[in-house]
Each structure stands twice: as structure tokens, then as C-alpha cells.
Amino acid sequence: MCSIAGIFNKKRPIAAAQHDEMASLLEAMHHRGPDARGALQCASWALLGSNRLRITDAGNPGADMPLTSIDGRLAIVYNGEIYNHRDLRQRLSGFPFRTASDTEVILAAYEAWGLACLERLEGMFAFALFDRATQTGLIACDPTGQKTVYLWEDDDALVFASEIDPLIKDPYRRKDWDLDGLAEFIAHRFILGSGTHIRQIRKLESGTWLARTPERQETGRFYRIPRGDLSRTDVPAIQQEIKEAVVDGCRRTFDLEVPYGLLLSGGIDSTAVLAAARRAGLEMKTFSIGFRPTGQLLPRSASVFDEFAYSRALARELSSKHTEITLSDTDYCAYLDRWIAIAGEPLGSQEAPCLIRLFEEAGREARVIFSGSGPDEIFDGYSYGRAVADVPLSDLAERYDAAFRWCGTADLGQLMPHHDAARLTTAKVRAILSLYRDWPLDSLQAVQLLHFHGRLVVYEFRQMDLISMRHSVEARSPLASTGLVRSAFAFQSKLKQLDGHEKGIYKQALADLVPPVIASRKKQGFPIPAEMWFSRPFVERAAILFEPGCVLSGAGLVDQRTLRRLWEDPDPATRNLFSRLYTAEGILRRQAPHLAPSRAA
């Protein structure tokens, strides 16, 4: 697990100043790889760099990056873990390996199979590889989007990095706000597809590659969810396949050389990982979080929410060394400010403070932390998408925006009168669904595909990567394997609500793996009371939105009159909107000195 960066010039050789630029990019991502740093000019026009967090072949400095092949033809910088690297190593026995690292396996796989190697890599990865023989720079991101690369591009150069913030603060490159992207974040909590809030910066999408030579640039896709038999109804066989995929996904990620732990929520997903670890003979440290008010919540608040009773019982039953962490409303807002400081792009915000506190604590004891991320999105664990499950598939793109918004359509239209988030999202939804045009889709299956490409890939995994790596910790998600994703789209969609229960067929498939009380539990989210957004610590912070210097208002994105009206709305769902507005405002204030602001028409 590491950070990567690179510069591919299009018209001129690498200049001395660009070596300084690379050094600045790597220094800004030191937290992602504090164990080693290196840079390599691979050609007159190509420069690669990396920071390494030593996880696999951890004791071997010879596996630091950039790593080159013995003949010097290939060089690579890489972020992630290839879980089947030992199997691939056996198949590539003719390659003269010098390390036990998964990084070198990618070099060998590329030498043997070229671009087709991407289809054989199982795990999470984002890498840049340079082939001196063909003068080609290749960048690729894993199928499920657990690792990504941000790309800044103009007519002269392509610059890339594992995080967006170093690119935004790069003084050599022009940046302008994309207010449409900001509007989409405010409506949906993330920006769907490859877009960001910066016009010149995009994400390399999951399951795709980009190749650059001195003369041309091209992109391609090596992964989409494979088409299964969407008419299947043989429940016992389906459940067996799901269980095997869960166990196999966990087994592959349990190859460890460094201390490890698990985020234990008390739900079925993290419990399944803990149970699989126990069966594999791993003694897992576990970490859970709960919410405790300090008396600063406004009088409307009476709720206290945590899952300690469940996680504590699970830790006891499955013999884990367990740590419980509590957050007060004051703590929560302080960690929200920390999220704004590290996010780099408008993303999420509600769960981020909890994750930061969890990784802060877990990072003191472990270098690898497991989570249960994945099944909620692919096994229909969210109710809000079902609002459009019965509409005709041809109308889904237009209806998606209303179903997935976190505030009323009319309110958002008045709040952001110059930016039609619905129009922007509709085009992106159509592009995603076009990947599956040969599937006999119904609307519910389409919604779950959108959950995968949106909430899971763009939102949850991006947030997890940023927070875990800020604490120099590798986050692994065994339940997001391509095997389990394939199993989730290989039967009739209505079975995901088997017997009327969310994730019904998935829960029944794991009935003999997890305790019965967990298998039957209704899904719970992160422990954040709705009243949090009415607490004094948050109210005091949100006041910046009404100041004369509000960046969102000054840029022409939000209407102050509507903003003030919504602030008086007693509905917690409406007040939740202000967590995103506060996040966006905070990020833009930090980045404003590095950007050229763009006003609405």
C-alpha cells in the first residue's frame, strides 16, 4: 500500500522544475508511504514516483519503488494489494523474481500477457507502469474502485497522483472550480463517474486503463460485472455460491506479514469477516465506535445510539481483543473538521468523523484493518433506491436523481438555481447503464448496479482509502471481491429481499457462519443521531455559511435566501444537508488560494 505519482509530458522533455514538482507531490502524500520514497525518469518525457508503506515482503528494501525489471525494460509504481500474487507467481515461474513482493508479480504478468494481465489480477490496485521498449506509460485501476488515480491534464502534460489535494496545490498547474461537480456533491454526497470539483482533474474510473505514448493517448475498460443468469431462482445453490464467495474472498485477504485488526460494527458483514478469520485461525483485534452526548445537544435530542452491546458480545463469542471508542457531539465536530482538512474533494462527511477516530485508534496497533464494506450495495441493503425499483427501466435515469437525493428536489432547485444536478446525474446514469446494455435488466438490478458504481466505488471506498492512508494503515475489504460481486448479479433480483428481509438471500447464506442474532438484525448505519446537526458545536461551525465571505455564495453556487430558509427547517433530513454544505465550504476555503474561481453564468 503506497502512493503513486507521475508526469507524462506531451511536447517536451522532463525539465528540472518537474523533478521538483514530483518531490512536492510525494512529500504531500508522505502519510501514504512513510517507509520509503523514490522517483525514476523512465524516458525523456516520463517521470514516476512513489511512497511505500511496507506490507507485503515488508522487510525487503529491494521491493521499494519505483521497481524495475532485471533488464530495465519495465518500471512500476503501485498502490494496493494483489491477493492472488502467490498463485500468479507459480504460473510465472520463468520470470527471474528478485523479491517476494506482489509489485514484482505485476511486472512479470505484464511481461507475459501485456494488457491482458489486468484481467488476472485479483485485489485492489492502482499502478503506473512504463515500458521502455514500446515507450508506453500505462495507468490502471482495480475493478471495484478500492484504489484510484487522479489525473490532471492539459495540452502539454498529464500529471497524476493517488490523492487530489497534491494536484490542486501544485503551483505548476492551473485549476478552476467545476461548480456543476460541487452541485452534484451537495445533492448526492459524491460526484458520480470520473468527475471532480476541479475542471482540469478527473478520476481514472474503476476497471479501466489509460495508455500514453509520445504520439497518442488511449483508454480502455478491462472489467465490468460479468453477466450472470438473472432468471435463476434455485435458492439453495445460490446461497451456497454466496457463502463460498464470502469465505474465499476473506481467505485471500488473510495473507498477512504485519499486525492487523477489524472494524466491528455489530452487523452481519463485519461479523462474517470476523467469523471467517476465526475459522482460519487468525486472532483478530476488533474496534467499534459509539456516540455519547456531552450535554451540548439542543433539548430536542434524547437519543443515544451505539452498537457496543452487539459488538461486545461478538468479540466475546469469537474471541477477539476488543476496543470500544466513543464520540461526543463536540468530538464529532472536531473530527468533521479533520475530515475537511484531509479530504481534498467534497465527499461524504457524515460517516467520515467516525472512520477517522476508528483508524486513529486502530492505527496504533495495526497496519492492516479489515472492514465489511461491499454487501450493502450489491445485495440491496439500502431502502432509498427501491423508490425507483418499479419504474420502467427507460425512465430510471430521469428518476434516479429524485430517489437518491438527500433533500427535496424543489429545495435544491431553489438553493442552486444555476446548476441542474438532475440533468448532470441523468447523463452519468445512462453512461453507467450502457455498460450493461446486453443484460436483460429490470429496474431493481439497474439500481444495484448504480449502487455499485456510485455509492460503493466513488463514495465508500474513496472515503475509506483517504482516511485509512492518512493514518498509514491499509484498509482491506474482503467482501468486495470480484467473486462475490459476480455472485450478487447471478440470480433474480427479487431474491435479495428473500422472505421480505433486506439482503435476505445473503443473510440466509451466512446463517451457519454468523450468530443467529446477527443474521436476523436489521441494518444499522454509523452511530450518528439525527439530532447531531442541531447540536451547538455544529450550529456554531455552520455559521460560516451565512458570513459575507461564504465561498459557495460568492461563487454563485448557492442562494443565501434559500439557505437561510432551509436552516430554519426542523426536519433532520434537511439539516443533514448542511453537513455537506459545511464540508464543501471548508474544503473550498482551504483550496481557494490555489484555484482560479469560476462564477455561474
Coordinates of C-alpha atoms in Angstrom, one line a residue:
M1 CA 0.0 0.0 0.0
C2 CA 1.5 3.2 -1.1
S3 CA 1.1 6.5 -3.0
I4 CA 2.0 6.9 -6.7
A5 CA 2.6 10.0 -8.8
G6 CA 3.8 10.6 -12.4
I7 CA 4.3 13.2 -15.1
F8 CA 3.9 12.3 -18.8
N9 CA 4.9 15.3 -21.0
K10 CA 3.3 15.5 -24.4
K11 CA 5.5 18.0 -26.2
R12 CA 8.9 18.4 -24.4
P13 CA 11.4 16.6 -22.2
I14 CA 11.1 16.5 -18.5
A15 CA 12.5 19.7 -17.1
A16 CA 14.5 20.2 -13.9
A17 CA 11.5 22.0 -12.3
Q18 CA 9.4 18.9 -12.9
H19 CA 11.7 16.9 -10.7
D20 CA 10.9 19.5 -8.0
E21 CA 7.2 19.1 -8.8
M22 CA 7.5 15.4 -8.3
A23 CA 9.3 15.8 -5.0
S24 CA 6.4 18.1 -3.8
L25 CA 3.7 15.6 -4.9
L26 CA 5.4 12.8 -3.0
E27 CA 6.0 14.9 0.1
A28 CA 2.3 15.8 0.2
M29 CA 1.5 12.1 0.3
H30 CA 4.2 11.0 2.8
H31 CA 1.5 9.6 5.1
R32 CA 0.5 7.0 2.4
G33 CA 4.0 5.5 2.5
P34 CA 6.3 6.6 5.3
D35 CA 8.7 3.7 4.8
A36 CA 10.4 4.5 1.5
R37 CA 10.4 7.1 -1.3
G38 CA 11.7 7.1 -4.8
A39 CA 11.4 8.6 -8.2
L40 CA 12.6 7.5 -11.7
Q41 CA 12.8 9.2 -15.0
C42 CA 11.8 6.4 -17.4
A43 CA 12.2 8.3 -20.6
S44 CA 12.9 11.9 -21.7
W45 CA 9.2 12.6 -21.3
A46 CA 8.1 10.3 -18.4
L47 CA 8.7 10.5 -14.7
L48 CA 7.3 8.2 -12.0
G49 CA 7.4 8.4 -8.2
S50 CA 6.2 6.5 -5.1
N51 CA 6.0 6.4 -1.3
R52 CA 5.9 2.9 0.1
L53 CA 4.0 1.5 3.1
R54 CA 5.7 -1.9 3.5
I55 CA 3.0 -4.6 3.9
T56 CA 4.0 -7.5 1.6
D57 CA 7.6 -8.5 1.6
A58 CA 7.7 -5.9 4.3
G59 CA 11.3 -6.5 5.4
N60 CA 12.9 -6.1 1.9
P61 CA 14.0 -2.7 0.8
G62 CA 14.7 -4.3 -2.6
A63 CA 10.9 -4.2 -3.1
D64 CA 10.7 -0.4 -2.7
M65 CA 9.6 1.6 -5.7
P66 CA 9.9 2.5 -8.5
L67 CA 10.7 -1.1 -9.1
T68 CA 12.3 -2.2 -12.4
S69 CA 12.6 -5.5 -14.2
I70 CA 16.1 -7.0 -14.4
D71 CA 16.6 -6.0 -18.0
G72 CA 15.5 -2.4 -17.2
R73 CA 12.6 -2.6 -19.8
L74 CA 9.8 -2.2 -17.3
A75 CA 9.3 0.1 -14.3
I76 CA 6.4 0.3 -12.0
V77 CA 4.9 2.4 -9.1
Y78 CA 2.0 0.7 -7.4
N79 CA -0.6 1.2 -4.7
G80 CA -2.6 -1.8 -3.4
E81 CA -2.5 -5.5 -2.8
I82 CA -2.7 -8.3 -5.3
Y83 CA -4.4 -11.1 -3.3
N84 CA -3.6 -13.9 -5.8
H85 CA 0.0 -12.9 -6.2
R86 CA 1.3 -16.2 -4.9
D87 CA -0.8 -18.1 -7.4
L88 CA 0.3 -15.9 -10.3
R89 CA 4.0 -16.3 -9.2
Q90 CA 3.7 -20.0 -9.7
R91 CA 2.3 -19.5 -13.1
L92 CA 5.1 -17.1 -14.0
S93 CA 7.9 -19.3 -12.7
G94 CA 10.0 -18.4 -15.7
F95 CA 10.3 -14.8 -14.6
P96 CA 13.6 -14.1 -12.7
F97 CA 12.0 -12.8 -9.5
R98 CA 14.2 -10.9 -7.0
T99 CA 11.6 -10.2 -4.4
A100 CA 8.6 -11.8 -2.7
S101 CA 6.5 -8.7 -3.4
D102 CA 3.2 -8.5 -5.3
T103 CA 4.6 -5.5 -7.1
E104 CA 7.1 -7.6 -9.0
V105 CA 4.4 -10.1 -9.9
I106 CA 2.6 -7.3 -11.8
L107 CA 5.8 -6.6 -13.8
A108 CA 6.1 -10.3 -14.6
A109 CA 2.4 -10.6 -15.5
Y110 CA 2.6 -7.6 -17.8
E111 CA 5.7 -9.0 -19.5
A112 CA 3.9 -12.3 -20.0
W113 CA 0.4 -11.1 -21.0
G114 CA 0.6 -7.4 -21.8
L115 CA -2.7 -5.5 -21.1
A116 CA -4.5 -8.8 -20.6
C117 CA -2.7 -9.2 -17.3
L118 CA -5.2 -6.8 -15.8
E119 CA -7.9 -9.4 -16.1
R120 CA -5.8 -11.8 -14.0
L121 CA -5.1 -9.6 -11.0
E122 CA -7.4 -10.1 -8.0
G123 CA -7.3 -7.4 -5.4
M124 CA -7.2 -3.7 -5.1
F125 CA -4.7 -1.7 -7.1
A126 CA -3.8 1.5 -8.9
F127 CA -0.5 1.4 -10.7
A128 CA 1.6 3.2 -13.3
L129 CA 3.9 1.1 -15.4
F130 CA 6.4 2.2 -18.1
D131 CA 7.5 0.0 -20.9
R132 CA 10.8 1.4 -22.4
A133 CA 10.6 -1.0 -25.4
T134 CA 7.3 0.5 -26.6
Q135 CA 7.7 3.9 -25.0
T136 CA 4.3 3.4 -23.3
G137 CA 3.1 4.6 -20.0
L138 CA 0.2 2.6 -18.6
I139 CA -2.1 3.6 -15.7
A140 CA -4.7 1.2 -14.4
C141 CA -7.3 1.0 -11.5
D142 CA -8.8 -2.1 -10.0
P143 CA -12.3 -3.5 -10.8
T144 CA -14.1 -2.4 -7.6
G145 CA -12.5 1.0 -7.2
Q146 CA -10.8 0.4 -3.9
K147 CA -7.8 2.4 -5.2
T148 CA -7.8 5.2 -7.7
V149 CA -5.7 7.7 -9.5
Y150 CA -6.4 11.4 -10.1
L151 CA -5.4 12.8 -13.4
W152 CA -4.6 16.5 -14.2
E153 CA -4.3 17.1 -17.9
D154 CA -3.9 19.9 -20.5
D155 CA -2.4 20.1 -23.9
D156 CA 1.2 19.9 -22.6
A157 CA 1.2 17.2 -19.9
L158 CA -0.6 14.5 -17.9
V159 CA 0.1 14.6 -14.2
F160 CA -1.3 12.0 -11.8
A161 CA -1.4 11.2 -8.1
S162 CA -3.1 8.9 -5.6
E163 CA -4.8 11.9 -4.0
I164 CA -6.4 15.1 -5.5
D165 CA -5.1 17.6 -2.9
P166 CA -1.4 17.5 -4.1
L167 CA -2.6 18.2 -7.6
I168 CA -4.7 21.1 -6.5
K169 CA -1.8 22.6 -4.6
D170 CA 0.7 22.0 -7.4
P171 CA 1.8 25.5 -8.3
Y172 CA 2.8 24.5 -11.8
R173 CA -0.7 23.6 -12.9
R174 CA -3.9 25.7 -13.5
K175 CA -7.0 24.7 -11.7
D176 CA -10.6 26.0 -11.9
W177 CA -13.6 25.1 -9.8
D178 CA -16.3 23.0 -11.5
L179 CA -19.4 24.3 -9.9
D180 CA -21.5 21.6 -11.5
G181 CA -19.5 19.0 -9.7
L182 CA -20.0 20.8 -6.4
A183 CA -23.7 20.9 -7.0
E184 CA -23.8 17.2 -7.6
F185 CA -22.0 16.6 -4.3
I186 CA -24.4 18.8 -2.4
A187 CA -27.3 16.8 -3.9
H188 CA -25.9 13.3 -3.6
R189 CA -22.8 13.3 -1.2
F190 CA -20.5 12.3 -4.0
I191 CA -19.7 13.1 -7.7
L192 CA -20.7 10.1 -9.9
G193 CA -18.3 8.9 -12.6
S194 CA -14.9 10.3 -13.3
G195 CA -15.6 13.9 -12.5
T196 CA -14.3 16.0 -9.6
H197 CA -14.9 19.6 -8.4
I198 CA -11.9 20.7 -10.5
R199 CA -12.4 21.2 -14.2
Q200 CA -8.8 20.0 -15.1
I201 CA -8.8 17.0 -12.8
R202 CA -10.7 13.7 -13.2
K203 CA -10.5 10.2 -11.7
L204 CA -9.5 7.2 -13.7
E205 CA -12.6 5.0 -13.4
S206 CA -12.6 1.6 -11.8
G207 CA -11.8 -1.3 -14.1
T208 CA -10.2 1.0 -16.7
W209 CA -6.7 1.8 -18.1
L210 CA -5.0 4.7 -19.8
A211 CA -2.0 4.3 -22.1
R212 CA 0.2 7.2 -23.2
T213 CA 2.9 7.2 -25.8
P214 CA 4.8 10.3 -27.2
E215 CA 2.3 10.4 -30.1
R216 CA -1.1 9.4 -28.7
Q217 CA -3.2 8.6 -25.7
E218 CA -6.0 5.9 -25.4
T219 CA -8.2 4.4 -22.7
G220 CA -10.0 1.1 -22.3
R221 CA -12.1 -0.9 -19.9
F222 CA -10.9 -4.3 -18.7
Y223 CA -13.7 -5.0 -16.2
R224 CA -17.4 -4.8 -15.9
I225 CA -19.5 -7.0 -13.7
P226 CA -19.9 -10.2 -15.7
R227 CA -23.4 -11.1 -16.9
G228 CA -25.0 -13.9 -14.9
D229 CA -28.2 -15.8 -15.3
L230 CA -30.6 -13.2 -14.0
S231 CA -33.6 -15.6 -14.2
R232 CA -32.2 -18.1 -11.6
T233 CA -34.3 -18.9 -8.6
D234 CA -32.6 -22.1 -7.2
V235 CA -32.1 -20.6 -3.7
P236 CA -30.0 -23.3 -2.1
A237 CA -27.5 -23.3 -4.9
I238 CA -27.3 -19.5 -5.0
Q239 CA -26.8 -19.4 -1.2
Q240 CA -24.0 -21.9 -1.4
E241 CA -22.3 -19.8 -4.1
I242 CA -22.6 -16.7 -2.0
K243 CA -21.2 -18.4 1.1
E244 CA -18.3 -19.8 -0.9
A245 CA -17.5 -16.4 -2.4
V246 CA -17.6 -14.8 1.1
V247 CA -15.2 -17.4 2.6
D248 CA -12.9 -17.3 -0.4
G249 CA -12.8 -13.5 -0.5
C250 CA -11.8 -13.5 3.1
R251 CA -9.2 -16.3 2.8
R252 CA -7.4 -14.5 0.0
T253 CA -7.0 -11.3 2.1
F254 CA -5.8 -13.1 5.2
D255 CA -2.2 -13.4 3.8
L256 CA -0.5 -11.1 6.3
E257 CA 3.0 -10.2 7.5
V258 CA 2.1 -7.2 9.7
P259 CA -0.3 -6.6 12.6
Y260 CA -3.9 -6.4 11.7
G261 CA -7.4 -5.7 13.0
L262 CA -11.1 -5.3 12.1
L263 CA -13.7 -2.6 12.3
L264 CA -16.6 -4.4 14.0
S265 CA -20.0 -2.8 13.7
G266 CA -22.2 -5.5 15.1
G267 CA -23.8 -6.0 11.7
I268 CA -23.6 -9.2 9.6
D269 CA -20.9 -8.0 7.2
S270 CA -18.1 -7.3 9.7
T271 CA -19.2 -10.3 11.7
A272 CA -18.8 -12.5 8.7
V273 CA -15.2 -11.3 8.3
L274 CA -14.5 -11.9 12.0
A275 CA -16.1 -15.4 11.9
A276 CA -14.1 -16.3 8.7
A277 CA -10.9 -15.1 10.4
R278 CA -11.6 -17.2 13.4
R279 CA -12.1 -20.3 11.3
A280 CA -8.8 -19.5 9.5
G281 CA -7.0 -19.4 12.9
L282 CA -6.4 -15.6 13.0
E283 CA -6.6 -13.8 16.3
M284 CA -8.3 -10.6 15.2
K285 CA -8.2 -7.3 17.2
T286 CA -11.5 -5.5 16.8
F287 CA -12.6 -1.9 17.1
S288 CA -16.1 -0.4 17.5
I289 CA -17.4 3.1 17.9
G290 CA -20.4 4.6 19.7
F291 CA -21.9 8.0 20.2
R292 CA -22.3 9.7 23.6
P293 CA -23.7 13.2 24.0
T294 CA -21.9 15.7 26.3
G295 CA -25.0 17.7 27.2
Q296 CA -24.3 20.2 24.4
L297 CA -27.0 18.8 22.2
L298 CA -30.0 21.0 22.0
P299 CA -33.1 20.0 24.1
R300 CA -34.7 18.2 21.1
S301 CA -32.1 15.4 21.4
A302 CA -32.9 12.4 23.5
S303 CA -31.3 9.6 21.6
V304 CA -28.1 7.8 22.3
F305 CA -27.0 5.3 19.7
D306 CA -24.3 2.7 19.8
E307 CA -23.8 -0.9 18.9
F308 CA -21.5 -1.8 21.8
A309 CA -23.9 -4.5 23.1
Y310 CA -23.7 -6.4 19.9
S311 CA -20.0 -5.9 19.1
R312 CA -19.1 -6.7 22.7
A313 CA -21.0 -9.9 22.6
L314 CA -19.5 -10.9 19.2
A315 CA -16.0 -10.1 20.4
R316 CA -16.5 -12.3 23.4
E317 CA -18.1 -15.2 21.4
L318 CA -15.5 -15.1 18.6
S319 CA -12.5 -14.4 20.9
S320 CA -11.2 -11.1 19.7
K321 CA -9.3 -8.5 21.6
H322 CA -11.9 -5.7 21.6
T323 CA -11.6 -1.9 21.8
E324 CA -14.6 0.4 22.2
I325 CA -14.4 4.1 21.2
T326 CA -16.9 6.8 22.0
L327 CA -17.5 10.1 20.3
S328 CA -19.3 13.1 21.8
D329 CA -21.0 15.7 19.7
T330 CA -18.0 18.0 20.4
D331 CA -15.6 15.3 19.3
Y332 CA -17.7 14.6 16.3
C333 CA -17.5 18.1 15.0
A334 CA -13.8 18.3 15.7
Y335 CA -13.2 15.2 13.6
L336 CA -15.5 16.6 10.9
D337 CA -13.0 19.5 10.7
R338 CA -10.2 17.0 10.4
W339 CA -12.1 15.3 7.5
I340 CA -12.3 18.7 5.7
A341 CA -8.6 19.1 6.2
I342 CA -7.7 15.7 4.6
A343 CA -10.5 15.0 2.1
G344 CA -9.2 17.1 -0.8
E345 CA -12.5 16.8 -2.6
P346 CA -16.2 17.2 -1.5
L347 CA -17.1 13.7 -0.4
G348 CA -19.4 12.1 2.2
S349 CA -18.9 13.8 5.6
Q350 CA -21.5 12.0 7.8
E351 CA -19.5 8.8 8.5
A352 CA -16.1 10.3 8.0
P353 CA -15.5 11.6 11.6
C354 CA -16.3 8.1 12.9
L355 CA -13.9 6.5 10.5
I356 CA -11.2 8.9 11.3
R357 CA -11.5 8.2 15.0
L358 CA -11.6 4.4 14.4
F359 CA -8.4 4.5 12.2
E360 CA -6.7 6.8 14.6
E361 CA -7.1 4.3 17.4
A362 CA -6.7 1.1 15.2
G363 CA -3.6 2.5 13.6
R364 CA -1.8 2.4 16.9
E365 CA -2.0 -1.4 16.9
A366 CA -2.3 -2.5 13.3
R367 CA -1.0 -1.8 9.8
V368 CA -3.9 -3.6 8.1
I369 CA -7.5 -3.1 9.0
F370 CA -10.4 -5.1 7.6
S371 CA -13.9 -3.8 7.1
G372 CA -17.2 -5.3 6.0
S373 CA -17.8 -2.9 3.1
G374 CA -19.5 -4.2 -0.1
P375 CA -22.6 -6.3 0.5
D376 CA -25.0 -3.4 1.3
E377 CA -24.6 -2.0 -2.2
I378 CA -24.7 -5.3 -4.2
F379 CA -27.3 -7.2 -2.1
D380 CA -29.9 -4.4 -1.8
G381 CA -29.1 -3.3 1.7
Y382 CA -30.4 0.3 1.2
S383 CA -34.1 1.1 1.1
Y384 CA -33.9 4.5 -0.6
G385 CA -33.1 3.0 -4.0
R386 CA -36.2 0.9 -4.0
A387 CA -38.3 4.0 -4.6
V388 CA -37.5 3.7 -8.3
A389 CA -37.3 -0.1 -8.5
D390 CA -40.8 -0.3 -10.0
V391 CA -40.4 2.4 -12.6
P392 CA -39.8 1.4 -16.3
L393 CA -36.1 0.9 -17.0
S394 CA -36.4 3.5 -19.7
D395 CA -37.3 6.1 -17.1
L396 CA -34.8 5.2 -14.5
A397 CA -32.1 7.7 -15.4
E398 CA -34.5 10.6 -15.1
R399 CA -36.0 9.3 -11.8
Y400 CA -32.6 8.4 -10.2
D401 CA -31.9 11.9 -9.1
A402 CA -35.0 12.3 -7.1
A403 CA -34.7 8.9 -5.4
F404 CA -31.1 9.3 -4.4
R405 CA -31.2 12.9 -3.2
W406 CA -30.8 13.8 0.4
C407 CA -33.0 16.9 0.3
G408 CA -36.2 17.8 -1.6
T409 CA -35.9 18.4 -5.4
A410 CA -37.7 21.8 -5.2
D411 CA -35.5 22.9 -2.3
L412 CA -32.3 22.0 -4.1
G413 CA -33.5 23.7 -7.3
Q414 CA -34.1 26.9 -5.3
L415 CA -30.8 26.5 -3.4
M416 CA -28.7 26.1 -6.5
P417 CA -30.7 27.9 -9.3
H418 CA -27.9 27.9 -11.8
H419 CA -27.0 24.3 -11.6
D420 CA -29.3 21.4 -12.5
A421 CA -27.9 18.4 -10.6
A422 CA -30.7 16.2 -12.1
R423 CA -29.6 16.9 -15.7
L424 CA -25.9 16.2 -14.8
T425 CA -26.7 13.0 -13.0
T426 CA -29.1 11.6 -15.7
A427 CA -26.3 11.6 -18.3
K428 CA -23.9 9.8 -16.0
V429 CA -26.5 7.2 -15.0
R430 CA -27.2 6.5 -18.7
A431 CA -23.4 6.0 -19.3
I432 CA -23.1 3.5 -16.4
L433 CA -26.1 1.5 -17.5
S434 CA -24.8 1.4 -21.1
L435 CA -22.1 -0.9 -19.9
Y436 CA -24.8 -3.4 -19.3
R437 CA -26.9 -2.9 -22.4
D438 CA -26.8 -6.6 -23.2
W439 CA -28.3 -7.6 -19.9
P440 CA -32.0 -8.3 -19.5
L441 CA -32.1 -5.8 -16.7
D442 CA -35.1 -4.8 -14.5
S443 CA -35.1 -1.5 -12.6
L444 CA -34.1 -3.1 -9.3
Q445 CA -31.0 -4.7 -10.8
A446 CA -30.2 -1.4 -12.5
V447 CA -30.4 0.4 -9.2
Q448 CA -28.0 -2.1 -7.6
L449 CA -25.5 -1.6 -10.5
L450 CA -25.7 2.1 -9.8
H451 CA -25.1 1.5 -6.1
F452 CA -22.0 -0.5 -7.0
H453 CA -20.6 2.1 -9.5
G454 CA -21.7 5.1 -7.3
R455 CA -22.0 4.7 -3.6
L456 CA -19.5 1.8 -3.2
V457 CA -16.8 2.7 -5.7
V458 CA -16.9 6.5 -5.7
Y459 CA -18.1 7.2 -2.2
E460 CA -17.4 4.5 0.3
F461 CA -14.1 3.2 -1.0
R462 CA -12.7 6.6 -1.7
Q463 CA -13.5 7.8 1.8
M464 CA -12.1 4.6 3.3
D465 CA -8.8 4.9 1.3
L466 CA -8.3 8.6 2.2
I467 CA -8.9 8.1 5.9
S468 CA -7.0 4.8 6.3
M469 CA -4.0 6.0 4.4
R470 CA -3.9 9.3 6.3
H471 CA -3.1 7.1 9.3
S472 CA -0.6 4.9 7.3
V473 CA -3.0 2.0 7.5
E474 CA -4.0 -0.4 4.7
A475 CA -7.8 -1.0 4.6
R476 CA -8.9 -4.3 3.2
S477 CA -12.5 -5.2 2.1
P478 CA -12.8 -9.0 1.7
L479 CA -16.5 -8.7 0.9
A480 CA -15.9 -6.6 -2.2
S481 CA -14.1 -9.3 -4.1
T482 CA -15.0 -9.7 -7.8
G483 CA -16.1 -13.3 -6.9
L484 CA -18.8 -12.0 -4.5
V485 CA -19.8 -9.2 -6.9
R486 CA -20.3 -11.8 -9.6
S487 CA -22.4 -14.0 -7.3
A488 CA -24.6 -11.0 -6.4
F489 CA -25.6 -10.5 -10.0
A490 CA -26.3 -14.1 -11.0
F491 CA -29.9 -14.6 -9.9
Q492 CA -33.3 -12.9 -9.8
S493 CA -33.1 -9.5 -8.1
K494 CA -36.2 -10.0 -6.0
L495 CA -34.4 -12.8 -4.1
K496 CA -32.2 -10.2 -2.5
Q497 CA -35.3 -9.4 -0.4
L498 CA -35.9 -13.1 0.4
D499 CA -38.7 -13.6 2.9
G500 CA -39.2 -9.8 3.0
H501 CA -35.8 -9.1 4.6
E502 CA -33.2 -6.7 3.3
K503 CA -30.2 -8.7 1.9
G504 CA -32.4 -11.7 2.6
I505 CA -30.6 -14.3 0.5
Y506 CA -27.2 -13.1 1.6
K507 CA -28.1 -13.3 5.3
Q508 CA -29.5 -16.8 4.9
A509 CA -26.4 -17.8 3.0
L510 CA -24.3 -16.9 6.0
A511 CA -26.6 -18.4 8.6
D512 CA -24.2 -21.0 9.8
L513 CA -21.2 -18.6 9.7
V514 CA -22.5 -15.8 12.0
P515 CA -24.6 -16.0 15.2
P516 CA -28.4 -16.1 14.6
V517 CA -29.0 -12.8 16.4
I518 CA -26.7 -11.0 13.9
A519 CA -28.1 -12.8 10.8
S520 CA -31.6 -11.5 11.7
R521 CA -30.6 -7.9 12.7
K522 CA -32.0 -5.0 10.6
K523 CA -29.2 -2.9 9.1
Q524 CA -27.9 0.0 11.2
G525 CA -25.8 2.9 10.0
F526 CA -22.9 4.6 11.7
P527 CA -23.8 5.8 15.2
I528 CA -24.8 9.4 14.4
P529 CA -28.0 10.7 16.0
A530 CA -30.1 12.8 13.6
E531 CA -30.0 15.5 16.3
M532 CA -26.3 15.9 15.8
W533 CA -27.0 18.6 13.1
F534 CA -28.9 20.6 15.7
S535 CA -26.1 20.4 18.3
R536 CA -24.4 23.6 19.4
P537 CA -20.9 22.6 18.2
F538 CA -22.3 22.1 14.7
V539 CA -24.5 25.2 14.8
E540 CA -21.5 27.3 15.7
R541 CA -19.5 25.9 12.8
A542 CA -22.2 26.2 10.2
A543 CA -22.4 29.9 10.9
I544 CA -19.6 30.4 8.2
L545 CA -22.2 29.6 5.6
F546 CA -24.0 32.8 6.4
E547 CA -21.0 35.1 6.5
P548 CA -20.3 37.7 3.8
G549 CA -17.2 35.7 2.8
C550 CA -19.1 32.4 2.1
V551 CA -17.3 30.9 -0.9
L552 CA -20.3 28.9 -2.1
S553 CA -22.4 32.0 -2.2
G554 CA -19.6 34.2 -3.6
A555 CA -19.1 31.7 -6.5
G556 CA -22.8 31.9 -7.4
L557 CA -23.5 28.3 -6.4
V558 CA -26.0 28.7 -3.6
D559 CA -28.7 31.2 -2.9
Q560 CA -28.4 32.8 0.5
R561 CA -32.1 33.5 0.9
T562 CA -32.9 29.8 0.4
L563 CA -30.0 28.7 2.5
R564 CA -31.4 30.7 5.5
R565 CA -34.9 29.3 4.9
L566 CA -33.6 25.7 4.9
W567 CA -31.6 26.4 8.1
E568 CA -34.9 27.0 10.0
D569 CA -36.4 23.8 8.8
P570 CA -36.9 21.4 11.8
D571 CA -36.6 18.3 9.7
P572 CA -33.3 16.5 10.5
A573 CA -33.1 15.3 6.9
T574 CA -33.0 18.9 5.7
R575 CA -30.5 19.9 8.4
N576 CA -28.3 17.0 7.3
L577 CA -27.8 18.9 4.0
F578 CA -25.8 21.4 6.0
S579 CA -23.1 18.8 6.8
R580 CA -22.4 18.7 3.1
L581 CA -22.6 22.4 2.7
Y582 CA -20.2 22.9 5.6
T583 CA -17.8 20.3 4.2
A584 CA -17.8 21.9 0.8
E585 CA -17.3 25.4 2.2
G586 CA -14.5 24.2 4.4
I587 CA -12.7 22.4 1.5
L588 CA -13.1 25.4 -0.9
R589 CA -11.7 27.8 1.7
R590 CA -8.6 25.7 2.1
Q591 CA -8.1 25.4 -1.6
A592 CA -9.1 28.8 -2.8
P593 CA -5.6 30.2 -2.7
H594 CA -4.6 27.5 -5.3
L595 CA -7.5 27.9 -7.6
A596 CA -9.0 30.4 -10.1
P597 CA -12.6 30.8 -9.1
S598 CA -15.3 30.4 -11.7
R599 CA -18.6 32.2 -11.5
A600 CA -22.0 30.9 -12.6
A601 CA -23.4 32.3 -15.8

